[in-house]
XYZ file of N, CA and C in Angstrom:
525
model
N 0.762 -1.229 -0.271
C -0.130 0.317 0.032
C 0.539 1.071 -0.048
N 0.770 2.177 -0.853
C 1.334 3.585 -1.317
C 0.316 4.609 -1.099
N 1.001 5.370 -0.518
C 0.461 7.070 -0.715
C 0.801 7.882 -1.417
N 0.373 8.449 -2.279
C 0.718 9.561 -3.373
C 0.952 11.618 -2.498
N 0.950 11.961 -2.681
C 1.180 13.570 -1.729
C 2.505 13.958 -2.591
N 1.826 14.971 -3.595
C 2.762 16.318 -4.121
C 4.109 15.278 -4.451
N 3.543 14.201 -5.553
C 4.630 13.581 -6.638
C 5.799 12.662 -6.330
N 5.563 12.515 -5.096
C 5.837 11.238 -3.817
C 5.617 10.857 -3.817
N 5.927 9.196 -4.026
C 5.460 8.191 -3.006
C 5.791 7.892 -2.074
N 5.090 7.740 -0.812
C 4.990 7.372 0.192
C 5.021 5.762 0.982
N 5.595 5.699 1.679
C 5.317 3.991 2.184
C 3.730 4.915 3.157
N 3.544 3.460 3.865
C 2.404 3.721 4.640
C 2.913 4.770 5.672
N 1.443 5.323 6.223
C 1.327 6.398 7.425
C 2.374 7.312 6.928
N 1.814 8.008 6.048
C 2.190 9.339 5.190
C 1.647 10.457 6.239
N 2.015 11.550 5.838
C 1.116 12.654 6.214
C 0.592 13.614 5.344
N 0.178 14.482 5.640
C -0.264 15.553 4.462
C -0.565 16.607 5.255
N -0.597 17.788 3.639
C -0.563 18.833 4.355
C -1.736 19.750 4.621
N -2.409 20.938 4.303
C -3.727 21.453 4.552
C -3.691 21.493 2.831
N -2.678 22.117 2.566
C -3.329 22.628 0.991
C -3.534 20.848 0.714
N -3.346 20.228 0.520
C -3.065 18.841 -0.449
C -3.987 17.592 0.381
N -4.830 16.520 -0.570
C -5.026 15.486 -0.176
C -4.405 14.267 0.193
N -4.437 13.479 0.807
C -4.101 11.954 0.638
C -4.701 11.330 -0.505
N -4.267 10.411 -1.162
C -4.755 9.533 -1.508
C -4.790 8.359 -1.212
N -6.079 7.866 -0.368
C -5.687 6.945 0.622
C -5.788 5.260 -0.044
N -6.534 5.500 -0.536
C -7.288 4.062 -1.388
C -7.707 2.891 -0.250
N -7.583 1.545 -0.252
C -8.278 0.313 0.096
C -7.469 0.766 1.104
N -6.234 0.612 1.428
C -5.774 -0.036 1.908
C -5.535 0.803 3.556
N -5.999 1.752 3.043
C -6.102 3.276 4.405
C -7.981 2.966 4.847
N -8.163 2.873 4.023
C -9.999 2.322 4.196
C -9.994 1.845 5.478
N -9.211 0.593 6.021
C -9.122 -0.198 6.767
C -8.672 0.143 7.755
N -8.146 1.061 7.403
C -7.851 1.542 9.634
C -8.340 2.674 9.371
N -9.671 3.304 9.326
C -10.648 3.951 9.910
C -11.833 3.277 9.839
N -11.777 2.640 10.991
C -13.177 1.562 10.542
C -14.887 2.985 10.481
N -15.454 3.342 10.641
C -16.387 4.380 10.932
C -17.442 3.614 12.122
N -18.198 2.293 12.277
C -18.842 1.772 12.928
C -18.463 1.492 14.075
N -16.760 1.233 14.344
C -16.271 1.119 15.790
C -16.442 2.536 16.732
N -16.870 2.032 17.586
C -17.077 3.841 19.213
C -15.744 4.513 18.665
N -16.132 5.411 19.061
C -15.480 6.962 18.839
C -14.779 6.635 20.654
N -13.446 6.197 20.009
C -12.520 6.218 21.655
C -12.203 7.903 21.797
N -12.721 8.313 21.397
C -11.641 10.113 21.685
C -12.399 10.106 23.055
N -13.438 10.893 22.515
C -14.829 10.662 23.650
C -14.255 10.372 25.121
N -14.242 8.542 25.276
C -13.659 8.323 26.067
C -12.456 8.125 26.775
N -11.395 8.802 26.420
C -10.449 8.997 26.311
C -9.597 10.413 26.850
N -10.558 11.625 26.645
C -10.538 12.698 26.693
C -9.254 13.247 27.669
N -9.451 12.442 29.343
C -8.636 13.105 29.463
C -6.959 12.344 29.399
N -6.861 10.926 28.903
C -5.706 10.464 28.803
C -5.225 11.501 27.810
N -5.922 11.832 26.828
C -5.096 12.490 25.610
C -4.555 13.641 26.276
N -3.892 14.097 27.607
C -3.512 15.514 27.944
C -2.075 14.695 27.916
N -1.371 13.679 28.697
C -0.445 12.919 28.655
C 0.217 13.684 27.137
N -0.457 12.681 25.730
C -0.183 13.277 24.522
C -0.401 14.221 24.142
N -1.458 15.617 24.447
C -0.905 16.978 24.000
C 0.117 17.138 24.220
N 1.155 17.361 25.919
C 1.787 17.547 26.143
C 3.374 17.048 25.910
N 3.198 16.010 25.608
C 4.281 15.171 24.451
C 4.267 15.741 22.895
N 3.063 16.104 22.735
C 3.058 16.448 20.978
C 3.789 18.131 21.484
N 3.115 18.982 22.128
C 3.549 20.533 22.517
C 5.084 20.511 22.642
N 5.567 19.309 24.029
C 7.464 19.242 23.872
C 8.157 19.214 23.434
N 7.453 18.067 22.199
C 8.329 17.856 21.235
C 8.403 19.275 20.073
N 7.416 19.859 19.606
C 7.665 20.400 18.841
C 8.254 22.156 19.496
N 8.301 22.258 20.477
C 9.111 23.242 21.391
C 10.820 22.895 21.554
N 10.693 21.603 21.787
C 13.199 21.143 21.900
C 12.864 21.882 20.086
N 12.185 21.637 19.343
C 12.624 21.383 18.009
C 12.575 22.993 17.430
N 11.913 22.905 17.972
C 11.855 25.125 17.682
C 12.934 25.822 18.432
N 13.413 25.409 19.670
C 14.668 25.821 20.444
C 15.613 24.983 19.992
N 15.600 25.081 18.753
C 16.899 24.099 18.749
C 17.641 25.235 17.176
N 16.372 25.742 16.808
C 16.031 27.657 16.405
C 16.525 28.384 16.253
N 16.230 28.495 18.335
C 16.127 29.996 19.060
C 14.774 30.597 19.137
N 13.800 29.539 18.847
C 12.444 30.100 18.318
C 12.016 30.247 20.034
N 10.410 31.089 20.080
C 9.926 30.919 20.913
C 8.922 29.787 21.265
N 8.817 29.466 22.487
C 8.252 28.432 22.698
C 6.640 28.861 22.253
N 6.190 27.614 21.712
C 4.493 27.822 21.603
C 3.536 26.688 23.452
N 2.275 28.030 23.091
C 2.064 27.796 24.270
C 0.994 26.712 24.286
N 0.363 26.003 25.553
C -0.694 24.938 24.374
C -2.313 25.968 24.936
N -2.698 25.585 23.603
C -4.296 26.028 23.031
C -5.175 25.291 23.662
N -5.669 25.733 24.853
C -6.292 24.495 25.846
C -8.091 25.180 25.413
N -7.927 25.780 24.935
C -8.805 26.435 24.735
C -9.920 25.845 23.345
N -9.086 24.888 22.644
C -8.758 24.702 21.487
C -9.131 23.054 21.428
N -8.427 22.838 22.802
C -8.461 21.073 22.568
C -10.053 20.199 22.224
N -10.861 20.281 22.832
C -12.052 19.526 22.513
C -11.674 19.598 21.442
N -12.064 20.592 20.593
C -12.811 21.181 19.369
C -11.105 20.852 18.145
N -10.331 20.437 18.449
C -8.934 19.902 17.836
C -9.504 18.252 18.199
N -9.519 17.289 19.262
C -10.379 16.146 19.187
C -11.238 15.918 18.199
N -12.581 16.709 18.341
C -13.326 16.318 17.290
C -12.947 16.735 15.767
N -12.099 16.978 15.483
C -11.264 17.391 14.094
C -10.927 16.330 13.606
N -10.350 15.735 14.942
C -9.536 14.424 14.802
C -10.331 13.561 14.918
N -11.127 13.143 15.028
C -12.365 11.840 14.663
C -12.422 12.039 13.969
N -13.600 12.981 13.394
C -13.978 14.115 12.598
C -13.232 13.533 11.379
N -11.874 13.954 11.044
C -11.516 13.584 9.509
C -10.730 11.717 9.401
N -10.451 11.231 10.993
C -10.764 10.071 10.910
C -11.817 9.035 10.203
N -12.499 9.218 11.034
C -14.152 8.891 9.839
C -14.187 9.069 8.494
N -14.166 10.138 7.973
C -14.306 10.717 6.605
C -12.781 9.725 6.537
N -12.032 9.382 6.579
C -10.530 9.017 5.953
C -10.507 9.654 4.686
N -10.029 11.112 6.348
C -9.815 12.365 4.905
C -8.804 13.326 5.924
N -7.441 13.850 5.547
C -6.833 14.717 6.288
C -7.307 16.292 5.749
N -7.103 16.637 7.296
C -7.391 18.148 6.481
C -9.275 18.538 5.916
N -9.590 16.999 6.275
C -11.436 17.282 5.941
C -12.306 18.254 6.588
N -11.485 18.587 7.801
C -12.632 19.624 8.542
C -11.377 20.706 8.757
N -10.475 21.512 8.310
C -9.356 22.306 8.868
C -10.286 23.273 8.847
N -9.862 24.242 9.552
C -10.174 25.760 10.011
C -11.629 25.563 11.158
N -12.356 24.363 11.137
C -13.247 24.431 12.137
C -13.291 25.019 14.202
N -11.761 24.644 13.830
C -11.156 25.606 15.041
C -10.564 26.114 15.155
N -10.809 26.825 14.204
C -9.932 28.658 13.609
C -8.697 28.366 14.278
N -7.744 27.909 13.538
C -6.359 27.320 13.442
C -6.237 27.871 12.077
N -5.133 28.149 12.517
C -3.775 29.305 10.839
C -3.227 27.967 9.715
N -2.594 26.814 10.932
C -2.450 26.015 9.665
C -2.702 24.740 10.565
N -2.405 23.724 9.896
C -2.601 22.519 10.352
C -1.742 21.149 10.515
N -1.097 20.277 10.610
C -0.046 19.397 10.330
C -1.088 18.299 10.448
N -0.921 16.923 10.169
C -1.791 15.881 10.207
C -0.884 14.741 10.620
N -1.212 13.662 11.333
C -0.875 12.212 10.921
C -1.918 11.379 10.697
N -2.477 10.910 9.669
C -3.410 10.187 9.589
C -3.347 8.291 9.424
N -3.567 8.201 10.709
C -3.558 6.081 10.693
C -2.552 5.465 10.706
N -1.631 6.454 12.148
C -0.563 5.681 11.811
C -0.932 4.681 13.321
N -0.112 3.743 13.030
C -0.701 2.492 13.825
C -0.291 2.901 15.723
N -1.025 2.662 16.626
C -0.471 2.893 17.954
C -2.199 2.047 18.995
N -1.506 1.651 19.838
C -2.093 0.387 20.531
C -2.783 1.246 22.072
N -3.510 0.391 22.857
C -4.040 1.466 23.263
C -3.270 2.168 25.017
N -2.062 1.527 25.026
C -1.231 2.285 25.408
C -0.707 3.818 26.036
N 0.078 4.235 26.463
C 0.763 5.947 26.296
C 1.720 5.093 25.536
N 2.719 4.664 25.527
C 4.256 4.205 25.235
C 3.428 4.082 24.177
N 2.801 2.907 23.578
C 3.038 2.862 21.955
C 2.251 3.594 20.964
N 1.132 5.202 21.806
C 0.407 6.068 21.404
C 1.521 7.393 21.154
N 2.919 7.945 21.843
C 3.837 8.746 22.022
C 5.407 7.800 21.235
N 5.190 6.638 21.048
C 6.169 6.450 19.869
C 5.394 6.530 18.428
N 4.587 6.310 18.133
C 3.482 6.942 16.830
C 3.616 8.005 16.503
N 3.541 9.408 17.437
C 3.172 10.368 17.950
C 4.641 11.058 17.765
N 5.850 11.336 18.169
C 7.071 10.617 17.985
C 7.380 10.891 16.527
N 7.240 9.556 16.052
C 7.555 9.545 15.242
C 7.194 9.963 13.858
N 5.938 10.851 13.792
C 5.584 11.508 12.438
C 5.635 12.490 13.084
N 6.261 13.184 14.069
C 6.273 14.673 14.193
C 8.441 14.562 14.177
N 9.009 13.312 13.781
C 10.074 13.300 13.792
C 10.100 13.557 11.717
N 9.177 12.790 11.552
C 9.163 13.255 10.505
C 8.549 14.098 9.907
N 7.979 14.861 9.867
C 7.590 16.224 9.892
C 8.933 17.189 9.845
N 9.197 17.547 11.022
C 10.355 18.155 11.406
C 11.986 18.076 9.839
N 11.510 16.468 10.045
C 12.879 16.092 9.133
C 12.350 16.752 7.331
N 11.436 17.094 7.104
C 10.716 17.803 5.896
C 11.860 19.056 5.487
N 12.548 19.913 6.439
C 13.000 20.980 6.558
C 14.579 20.998 6.826
N 15.183 22.602 6.857
C 14.330 23.348 6.169
C 14.042 23.846 4.427
N 13.514 24.563 4.313
C 13.140 24.479 2.725
C 12.311 25.225 2.358
N 12.243 25.403 0.588
C 11.408 25.931 0.432
C 11.176 25.001 -1.094
N 9.376 25.474 -1.375
C 8.785 25.373 -1.326
C 7.746 24.873 0.026
N 6.646 25.875 0.167
C 5.805 24.728 1.467
C 5.354 24.008 0.559
N 5.078 23.230 -0.298
C 4.322 22.274 -0.493
C 5.560 20.989 -0.460
N 6.799 21.210 -0.077
C 7.591 20.066 0.015
C 7.965 20.271 1.427
N 8.334 21.399 2.174
C 8.249 21.425 3.819
C 7.338 21.857 4.228
N 5.997 22.004 4.286
C 5.238 22.781 4.616
C 5.106 22.444 6.272
N 5.055 20.780 6.739
C 5.339 20.629 8.118
C 6.094 21.140 9.264
N 7.353 21.464 7.850
C 8.563 22.276 9.029
C 8.541 23.492 9.117
N 7.988 24.206 7.850
C 7.435 25.660 7.770
C 6.302 25.660 9.177
N 5.321 25.026 9.209
C 4.032 25.594 10.380
C 4.691 25.462 11.688
N 5.648 23.986 11.698
C 5.815 24.029 13.105
C 7.144 24.649 13.391
N 8.256 25.416 12.322
C 8.648 26.380 13.264
C 7.926 27.854 12.632
N 7.214 28.220 12.263
C 6.675 29.821 12.106
C 6.470 30.291 13.044
N 7.961 31.378 13.291
C 7.773 32.356 14.408
C 6.526 33.070 14.683
N 5.810 33.294 13.701
C 4.377 33.781 13.952
C 3.384 33.588 14.497
N 3.944 31.635 14.825
C 2.364 31.216 16.139
C 2.768 31.027 16.941
N 1.915 31.156 18.009
C 2.382 31.316 19.455
C 1.538 29.927 20.313
N 0.465 29.502 19.845
C -0.280 28.055 20.069
C -0.855 27.400 19.600
N -0.750 26.300 20.230
C -0.675 24.627 19.678
C -1.463 24.010 20.093
N -2.464 23.479 19.994
C -3.138 22.501 20.515
C -3.548 21.204 19.619
N -2.956 19.827 20.427
C -2.553 17.956 19.153
C -4.187 17.684 19.880
N -4.844 17.388 18.478
C -6.158 16.692 18.410
C -6.174 15.229 18.431
N -6.550 14.075 19.406
C -6.511 12.501 18.752
C -7.558 12.055 18.367
N -7.732 10.952 18.006
C -8.632 10.305 17.565
C -7.910 8.473 17.606
N -8.467 7.104 18.161
C -7.897 6.409 17.968
C -8.877 4.867 17.806
N -9.152 4.765 16.926
C -9.555 3.699 16.254
C -8.987 2.685 15.586
N -9.743 1.143 16.219
C -8.979 0.143 15.662
C -7.465 -0.215 15.223
N -6.841 0.647 16.458
C -5.823 0.888 15.912
C -4.697 1.560 15.649
N -5.439 2.878 14.953
C -5.404 3.813 13.442
C -5.604 4.515 14.872
N -4.024 5.551 15.078
C -4.341 6.572 15.815
C -4.003 8.381 14.498
N -4.419 9.279 15.279
C -4.880 10.544 13.834
C -4.624 11.577 15.106
N -4.002 12.457 14.640
C -3.250 13.485 15.091
C -3.696 14.717 13.986
N -4.443 15.613 14.988
C -4.215 17.119 14.037
C -3.590 18.120 14.968
N -2.572 18.731 14.541
C -1.638 19.624 15.011
C -2.685 21.004 14.594
N -3.318 21.961 15.145
C -3.690 22.568 15.158
C -2.849 24.000 15.520
N -2.140 25.003 14.490
C -1.501 25.895 14.985
C -2.142 27.333 15.050
N -2.520 28.079 15.930
C -2.267 29.884 16.021
C -1.251 30.740 17.186
């Protein structure tokens, strides 16, 4: 199974930019099963650890560039979780972009993860590292995840999560 994104073929567990969509095909369809009960709402309290891991990872990378740290955009946490669930259910990254009033978004669609924190954190950090490794550079279409993570004009970040059938979706919403 392959994902095509911006004339680049990625192996499974690709990620997408707001301006582009993932061509997911049948393989990804099996990852997100809308018939499964949503675990996002039942785990919303446990997402706080992953939210902090997402913020810490991003701020550590920003610090390597002498950029100010982002603060947790706590008022958007619930919205971002719903956004991740809706994107996962639709099997379409960024399909609800803008619904939380974010200025940009990075998405990790369908990364394999268990129900335990260590597994989820490992998937999260692997995806974020792949995004960071895109940069630096131009154009946005090739380096957009890095550009979003290192944008000095952003001051806030929330990371929303949805987990269904061992498939973790993460939306990073920047403001």
